[in-house]
Amino acid sequence: MGGASRNDTRITRVRSRVLDLPLPHEFRPAWGRNEIQRSFYVTLVEIETAAGITGITAAEAGPEAAVSIDRFVAPHLIGQDAASPEALIGVLRDAEILGPPVYCIEVALWDIAAKAAGLAAHKMWGAATDRVPAYCATGEIRSPERRVEDCRRIVADGFKAVKLRFHADDPRNDIRVVEAIRREIGDGLVILVDANQAGVLPGLGGHRQWTLRVAIDVALELERLGVTWLEEPLPRYDYAGLRRLREHMGTLQLAGGENNHGLHEFKLLIDQGCYDILQPDAVLSEGVYQLRKVAALAEAAGLLMAPHTWTHGIGLLANLQLVASIPNHSWFEFPHEPPGWPASALSQMLADKPWIDAEGCLAVPDRPGFGFELDEELIERHTVARQG
Ligand SMILES: [Mg+2]
């Protein structure tokens, strides 16, 4: 029989486009001291199959991701069945030995498998829910007065939870922001805090990390203020410090893991008792389906999973489909920090920009695959390089 059948999901081409996507206003990320961001790189990847089904994903990186995919991944995918991600995950794990992590590729493989099956990814994986409560993730350091104003808008938008960034030279100035919000807005708003201490981004003023003593002092203050979780209070391999910190806590939960990679590292974090909530990202930390295995380990240990999502719109939806397929999900990160980085900027390459419903929840797209369409016109306008 000549020609490809409808079910022929053999990979015929892997194509990358590097996009430099503009932000509507200067953005000063709390995690990059003294940095000013005006745009962000995304590498959009399309995997084509004999049947004509295309799987789409994106890396949170620029030309280095496109080169890595072209050199270390594409040659091992061409001719293989895209609808067998478990047989191909080894390629992505080995690619990380040689270049930047490209775990995002597993999203495109599952996108093909789910489209061939005619199901949304979360339904293919056993749908635990079809909507998830979202929190508004902020990204800058702002004064208590400005944050109170922000939180009034955030509550009016319909969010039930907000995440603040702690990066002041003196953490007491960060704590004053929480105190002001509690005083002016009340106890109704769930407050999460991200200290971003687990990474190595030095910023332009040098990197400073909290000591265990500082982390304990800050965490006890946050507990007093009724904060729900403290994220990344210590370096990502300080397993002993994280466990000791967690032992000091009553109601305050510790969250983290967005800078840890691979099944084995997440098992270590669980076994060492580092966190209450794990935060791997489906386009950064491991293959999206591999993170369902991490979720199962977490479930057995009585832990929750709340992925990091601050990458791009496809990453947001990949993580949304993932959490909708696991029972132990928690608050879902929804990056939204106007005017520099509003949600519409994160998802600018998508035809439909995700937004919360009246209850502050995100509905999980029900279309086959990961449930998005690209804004081709915008993508072409911001393409700066092509590969494959
Ligand atoms: Mg974080």
Coordinates of C-alpha atoms and ligand atoms in Angstrom, one line a residue:
M1 CA 0.0 0.0 0.0
G2 CA 1.5 3.4 -1.0
G3 CA 1.4 6.6 1.0
A4 CA 1.1 7.2 4.7
S5 CA -2.0 6.1 6.7
R6 CA -3.8 8.4 9.1
N7 CA -2.1 6.6 12.0
D8 CA 1.4 6.8 10.6
T9 CA 3.0 8.9 13.3
R10 CA 6.6 8.3 12.1
I11 CA 8.6 11.5 12.4
T12 CA 9.6 13.1 9.1
R13 CA 11.0 16.5 10.1
V14 CA 12.0 18.5 13.2
R15 CA 11.8 22.2 12.6
S16 CA 12.8 25.0 15.0
R17 CA 12.2 28.8 14.9
V18 CA 13.9 31.1 17.4
L19 CA 11.6 33.9 18.5
D20 CA 12.5 37.1 20.3
L21 CA 9.2 38.1 21.8
P22 CA 8.8 41.7 23.0
L23 CA 7.5 42.8 26.4
P24 CA 5.1 45.7 26.4
H25 CA 7.1 47.6 29.0
E26 CA 10.4 47.3 30.8
F27 CA 10.4 44.4 33.3
R28 CA 12.8 44.1 36.2
P29 CA 12.8 40.5 37.3
A30 CA 13.2 40.0 41.0
W31 CA 15.4 37.0 40.4
G32 CA 17.9 39.0 38.2
R33 CA 19.3 41.7 40.4
N34 CA 19.5 45.1 38.5
E35 CA 18.5 43.5 35.2
I36 CA 16.0 45.1 32.9
Q37 CA 14.2 42.8 30.4
R38 CA 12.5 44.1 27.2
S39 CA 11.9 40.8 25.4
F40 CA 12.3 37.1 25.9
Y41 CA 13.6 34.2 23.7
V42 CA 11.5 31.2 22.9
T43 CA 12.4 28.4 20.5
L44 CA 9.3 27.1 18.8
V45 CA 9.6 23.4 17.7
E46 CA 7.4 21.6 15.3
I47 CA 7.6 17.8 14.8
E48 CA 6.1 16.7 11.6
T49 CA 4.8 13.1 10.9
A50 CA 4.0 11.0 7.9
A51 CA 0.3 11.2 8.6
G52 CA 0.4 15.0 8.6
I53 CA -0.1 15.5 12.3
T54 CA 2.3 18.1 13.7
G55 CA 3.3 18.2 17.4
I56 CA 4.2 21.6 18.8
T57 CA 6.3 22.6 21.7
A58 CA 8.7 25.4 22.8
A59 CA 11.9 25.8 24.7
E60 CA 12.5 28.6 27.1
A61 CA 15.8 29.5 25.4
G62 CA 17.2 31.0 22.2
P63 CA 19.6 29.8 19.5
E64 CA 21.3 27.4 21.9
A65 CA 18.2 25.3 22.2
A66 CA 17.6 25.3 18.4
V67 CA 21.2 24.1 17.9
S68 CA 21.0 21.5 20.6
I69 CA 17.7 20.1 19.2
D70 CA 19.2 20.1 15.6
R71 CA 22.4 18.3 16.7
F72 CA 21.5 16.0 19.6
V73 CA 17.8 15.3 19.2
A74 CA 16.5 15.5 15.6
P75 CA 18.9 12.9 14.1
H76 CA 17.6 10.4 16.7
L77 CA 13.9 11.2 16.1
I78 CA 13.6 11.1 12.3
G79 CA 12.0 7.8 11.3
Q80 CA 10.9 7.0 14.9
D81 CA 7.3 6.7 16.0
A82 CA 6.3 10.0 17.7
A83 CA 3.5 8.3 19.5
S84 CA 6.0 6.3 21.6
P85 CA 7.5 9.0 23.9
E86 CA 8.6 6.3 26.5
A87 CA 10.9 4.9 23.9
L88 CA 12.4 8.3 23.1
I89 CA 12.8 10.0 26.5
G90 CA 16.4 8.6 26.7
V91 CA 17.3 10.8 23.7
L92 CA 16.2 13.9 25.7
R93 CA 18.0 12.8 28.8
D94 CA 21.2 12.2 26.9
A95 CA 20.8 15.6 25.1
E96 CA 21.2 17.3 28.5
I97 CA 24.6 15.8 28.9
L98 CA 25.7 17.5 25.7
G99 CA 23.8 20.8 25.6
P100 CA 21.0 22.8 27.2
P101 CA 18.0 20.8 28.5
V102 CA 15.4 20.1 25.8
Y103 CA 12.8 18.2 27.8
C104 CA 10.2 20.3 26.1
I105 CA 10.4 18.0 23.2
E106 CA 8.3 15.4 25.0
V107 CA 5.4 17.8 24.9
A108 CA 5.5 17.7 21.1
L109 CA 5.6 13.9 21.1
W110 CA 2.5 13.7 23.4
D111 CA 0.9 16.4 21.3
I112 CA 1.1 14.1 18.3
A113 CA 0.0 11.0 20.3
A114 CA -3.0 12.8 21.8
K115 CA -4.0 14.4 18.4
A116 CA -3.8 10.9 16.8
A117 CA -6.1 9.6 19.6
G118 CA -8.4 12.6 19.3
L119 CA -8.1 13.4 23.0
A120 CA -6.8 16.3 25.1
A121 CA -3.6 15.3 26.9
H122 CA -5.1 15.4 30.4
K123 CA -8.0 13.1 29.3
M124 CA -5.6 10.7 27.6
W125 CA -3.8 10.5 31.0
G126 CA -6.9 10.0 33.1
A127 CA -8.3 13.5 33.8
A128 CA -8.4 14.3 37.5
T129 CA -10.1 17.6 36.9
D130 CA -11.0 20.0 34.1
R131 CA -10.2 23.3 35.9
V132 CA -7.5 24.4 38.3
P133 CA -7.4 27.3 40.8
A134 CA -4.8 29.8 39.7
Y135 CA -2.6 32.2 41.6
C136 CA -1.4 35.5 40.2
A137 CA 2.4 35.3 40.1
T138 CA 4.1 38.6 40.3
G139 CA 7.7 39.1 39.3
E140 CA 9.1 42.4 40.5
I141 CA 10.1 43.9 43.8
R142 CA 7.7 46.7 44.6
S143 CA 7.0 49.0 47.6
P144 CA 4.3 48.0 50.1
E145 CA 2.1 50.8 48.9
R146 CA 2.3 49.7 45.2
R147 CA 1.8 46.1 46.1
V148 CA -1.4 46.9 48.1
E149 CA -2.6 48.7 45.0
D150 CA -1.7 45.7 42.8
C151 CA -3.5 43.3 45.1
R152 CA -6.7 45.4 45.0
R153 CA -6.6 45.0 41.2
I154 CA -5.6 41.3 41.5
V155 CA -8.6 40.6 43.8
A156 CA -10.9 42.6 41.5
D157 CA -9.7 40.5 38.5
G158 CA -11.0 37.4 40.4
F159 CA -7.8 35.8 41.7
K160 CA -8.0 34.2 45.2
A161 CA -4.2 33.9 45.6
V162 CA -1.1 36.0 44.9
K163 CA 2.6 35.2 44.9
L164 CA 5.1 37.8 46.0
R165 CA 8.9 38.0 45.4
F166 CA 11.3 38.4 48.3
H167 CA 14.7 39.8 47.2
A168 CA 15.3 43.0 49.2
D169 CA 18.8 43.4 50.6
D170 CA 17.2 43.3 54.0
P171 CA 14.3 40.7 54.1
R172 CA 12.5 42.8 56.7
N173 CA 11.6 45.1 53.8
D174 CA 10.1 42.2 52.0
I175 CA 8.1 41.2 55.1
R176 CA 6.7 44.8 55.3
V177 CA 5.0 44.2 51.9
V178 CA 3.1 41.1 53.3
E179 CA 2.2 43.1 56.5
A180 CA 0.8 45.9 54.4
I181 CA -1.3 43.5 52.3
R182 CA -2.7 41.8 55.4
R183 CA -3.5 45.1 57.0
E184 CA -5.1 46.7 53.9
I185 CA -6.6 43.7 52.1
G186 CA -7.2 41.3 55.0
D187 CA -6.9 37.6 55.5
G188 CA -9.1 36.5 52.6
L189 CA -6.3 36.6 50.0
V190 CA -4.1 33.6 49.9
I191 CA -0.4 34.8 49.9
L192 CA 2.5 32.7 48.6
V193 CA 6.1 33.9 48.7
D194 CA 9.0 33.0 46.3
A195 CA 12.5 33.8 47.5
N196 CA 14.2 32.3 44.3
Q197 CA 17.2 31.2 46.4
A198 CA 17.6 27.9 44.6
G199 CA 19.0 29.2 41.3
V200 CA 22.3 30.7 40.3
L201 CA 21.3 33.8 38.3
P202 CA 23.8 36.3 39.6
G203 CA 22.0 39.4 38.2
L204 CA 24.2 42.5 37.6
G205 CA 24.9 43.1 41.2
G206 CA 26.2 39.7 42.2
H207 CA 24.3 36.8 43.7
R208 CA 23.4 36.7 47.3
Q209 CA 21.8 33.7 49.0
W210 CA 20.0 33.4 52.3
T211 CA 21.7 31.4 55.1
L212 CA 19.6 28.8 56.9
R213 CA 19.3 31.3 59.9
V214 CA 17.8 34.0 57.6
A215 CA 15.5 31.4 56.0
I216 CA 14.2 30.3 59.4
D217 CA 13.7 33.9 60.6
V218 CA 11.8 34.9 57.4
A219 CA 9.7 31.7 57.4
L220 CA 8.6 32.1 61.0
E221 CA 7.5 35.7 60.2
L222 CA 5.6 34.5 57.2
E223 CA 3.9 31.8 59.3
R224 CA 2.8 34.5 61.7
L225 CA 1.3 36.4 58.8
G226 CA -0.7 33.4 57.6
V227 CA 1.3 32.9 54.4
T228 CA 0.5 29.5 52.7
W229 CA 3.9 28.6 51.1
L230 CA 7.5 29.8 51.0
E231 CA 9.2 28.8 47.7
E232 CA 13.0 28.2 47.2
P233 CA 14.3 29.5 50.5
L234 CA 17.7 27.8 50.1
P235 CA 20.0 26.5 47.3
R236 CA 18.6 23.6 45.3
Y237 CA 21.0 21.0 46.6
D238 CA 20.9 22.0 50.3
Y239 CA 18.8 18.9 51.1
A240 CA 19.8 19.0 54.8
G241 CA 19.1 22.7 55.2
L242 CA 15.7 22.4 53.6
R243 CA 14.8 19.5 55.8
R244 CA 15.9 21.3 58.9
L245 CA 14.0 24.4 57.9
R246 CA 10.9 22.3 57.2
E247 CA 11.1 20.8 60.7
H248 CA 10.8 24.3 62.1
M249 CA 7.5 25.0 60.3
G250 CA 4.0 24.5 61.5
T251 CA 1.4 25.7 59.0
L252 CA 3.8 27.3 56.5
Q253 CA 4.6 24.9 53.6
L254 CA 7.9 24.8 51.7
A255 CA 7.8 24.6 47.9
G256 CA 10.5 24.2 45.4
G257 CA 12.2 22.1 42.7
E258 CA 11.9 24.3 39.6
N259 CA 15.7 24.3 39.2
N260 CA 16.1 20.6 39.9
H261 CA 16.2 18.1 36.9
G262 CA 15.3 14.5 36.3
L263 CA 13.3 11.8 38.0
H264 CA 16.2 10.8 40.3
E265 CA 16.7 14.3 41.7
F266 CA 13.0 14.7 42.5
K267 CA 13.0 11.3 44.2
L268 CA 15.9 12.6 46.3
L269 CA 14.0 15.8 47.2
I270 CA 11.1 13.6 48.3
D271 CA 13.1 11.0 50.2
Q272 CA 15.2 13.8 52.0
G273 CA 12.0 15.5 53.1
C274 CA 12.9 18.9 51.6
Y275 CA 9.5 20.2 50.4
D276 CA 5.7 20.0 51.0
I277 CA 5.1 21.0 47.4
L278 CA 7.2 20.1 44.3
Q279 CA 7.5 22.5 41.4
P280 CA 9.0 20.8 38.4
D281 CA 8.2 22.4 35.0
A282 CA 7.0 20.3 32.1
V283 CA 9.2 22.2 29.6
L284 CA 12.3 22.6 31.8
S285 CA 12.8 19.8 34.4
E286 CA 11.9 16.5 32.8
G287 CA 9.6 15.1 30.1
V288 CA 6.0 16.1 30.8
Y289 CA 4.9 12.5 31.2
Q290 CA 7.9 11.7 33.4
L291 CA 6.6 14.4 35.8
R292 CA 3.4 12.3 36.2
K293 CA 5.8 9.7 37.7
V294 CA 7.2 12.4 40.0
A295 CA 3.6 13.3 40.9
A296 CA 2.9 9.6 41.8
L297 CA 6.0 9.5 44.1
A298 CA 4.8 12.8 45.7
E299 CA 1.3 11.4 46.1
A300 CA 2.6 8.4 47.9
A301 CA 4.7 10.7 50.2
G302 CA 1.6 12.9 50.9
L303 CA 3.0 15.9 48.9
L304 CA 1.5 18.2 46.4
M305 CA 2.7 19.3 42.9
A306 CA 2.5 22.9 41.7
P307 CA 4.6 23.3 38.6
H308 CA 6.7 26.3 37.7
T309 CA 5.1 27.8 34.6
W310 CA 6.9 31.1 34.0
T311 CA 8.3 30.3 30.5
H312 CA 5.8 30.9 27.7
G313 CA 2.2 30.2 26.7
I314 CA 2.9 26.6 25.5
G315 CA 4.7 25.9 28.7
L316 CA 1.8 27.2 30.7
L317 CA -0.7 25.0 28.9
A318 CA 1.6 21.9 29.0
N319 CA 1.8 22.3 32.8
L320 CA -2.0 22.9 33.0
Q321 CA -2.7 19.6 31.0
L322 CA -0.3 17.8 33.3
V323 CA -1.8 19.0 36.6
A324 CA -5.3 18.3 35.4
S325 CA -4.2 14.6 35.1
I326 CA -3.0 14.2 38.7
P327 CA -5.0 14.1 41.9
N328 CA -2.4 15.9 44.1
H329 CA -2.3 19.3 42.3
S330 CA -2.3 22.6 44.2
W331 CA -2.5 26.3 43.3
F332 CA -1.4 26.8 39.6
E333 CA 1.1 29.5 38.7
F334 CA -0.4 32.1 36.4
P335 CA 2.3 34.8 35.6
H336 CA 0.8 38.2 35.4
E337 CA 2.8 41.3 36.3
P338 CA 1.6 44.4 34.4
P339 CA 2.8 46.5 32.9
G340 CA 6.1 44.7 32.1
W341 CA 5.0 41.1 31.9
P342 CA 1.2 40.7 31.7
A343 CA -0.3 37.3 31.0
S344 CA -1.0 38.4 27.4
A345 CA 2.8 38.8 26.9
L346 CA 3.6 35.3 28.2
S347 CA 1.0 33.8 25.8
Q348 CA 1.5 36.2 22.8
M349 CA 2.3 33.4 20.4
L350 CA -1.0 31.6 21.1
A351 CA -4.2 32.5 19.1
D352 CA -6.2 32.3 22.4
K353 CA -4.6 33.8 25.5
P354 CA -5.5 31.8 28.7
W355 CA -7.3 33.8 31.4
I356 CA -9.1 32.9 34.6
D357 CA -12.9 32.4 35.0
A358 CA -15.1 34.1 37.5
E359 CA -14.0 31.7 40.3
G360 CA -10.3 32.4 39.7
C361 CA -9.8 29.1 37.9
L362 CA -8.2 28.1 34.6
A363 CA -10.2 25.8 32.4
V364 CA -8.2 23.0 30.8
P365 CA -8.4 23.2 27.0
D366 CA -10.4 20.2 25.7
R367 CA -9.2 20.2 22.1
P368 CA -7.0 17.2 21.0
G369 CA -3.4 17.5 22.1
F370 CA -2.4 20.4 24.4
G371 CA -5.2 22.5 23.1
F372 CA -3.7 25.6 21.5
E373 CA -3.3 27.2 18.1
L374 CA -0.4 29.5 17.1
D375 CA -0.6 33.1 16.0
E376 CA 1.4 32.5 12.9
E377 CA 1.5 36.1 11.8
L378 CA 3.0 37.3 15.2
I379 CA 5.4 34.4 15.2
E380 CA 6.8 35.2 11.7
R381 CA 7.2 38.8 12.7
H382 CA 9.4 37.9 15.7
T383 CA 11.4 35.0 14.2
V384 CA 15.1 35.7 14.4
A385 CA 16.6 32.3 13.3
R386 CA 15.5 29.0 11.8
Q387 CA 16.9 25.5 12.1
G388 CA 15.9 22.1 10.5
Ligands
MG1 MG 9.6 30.1 41.6

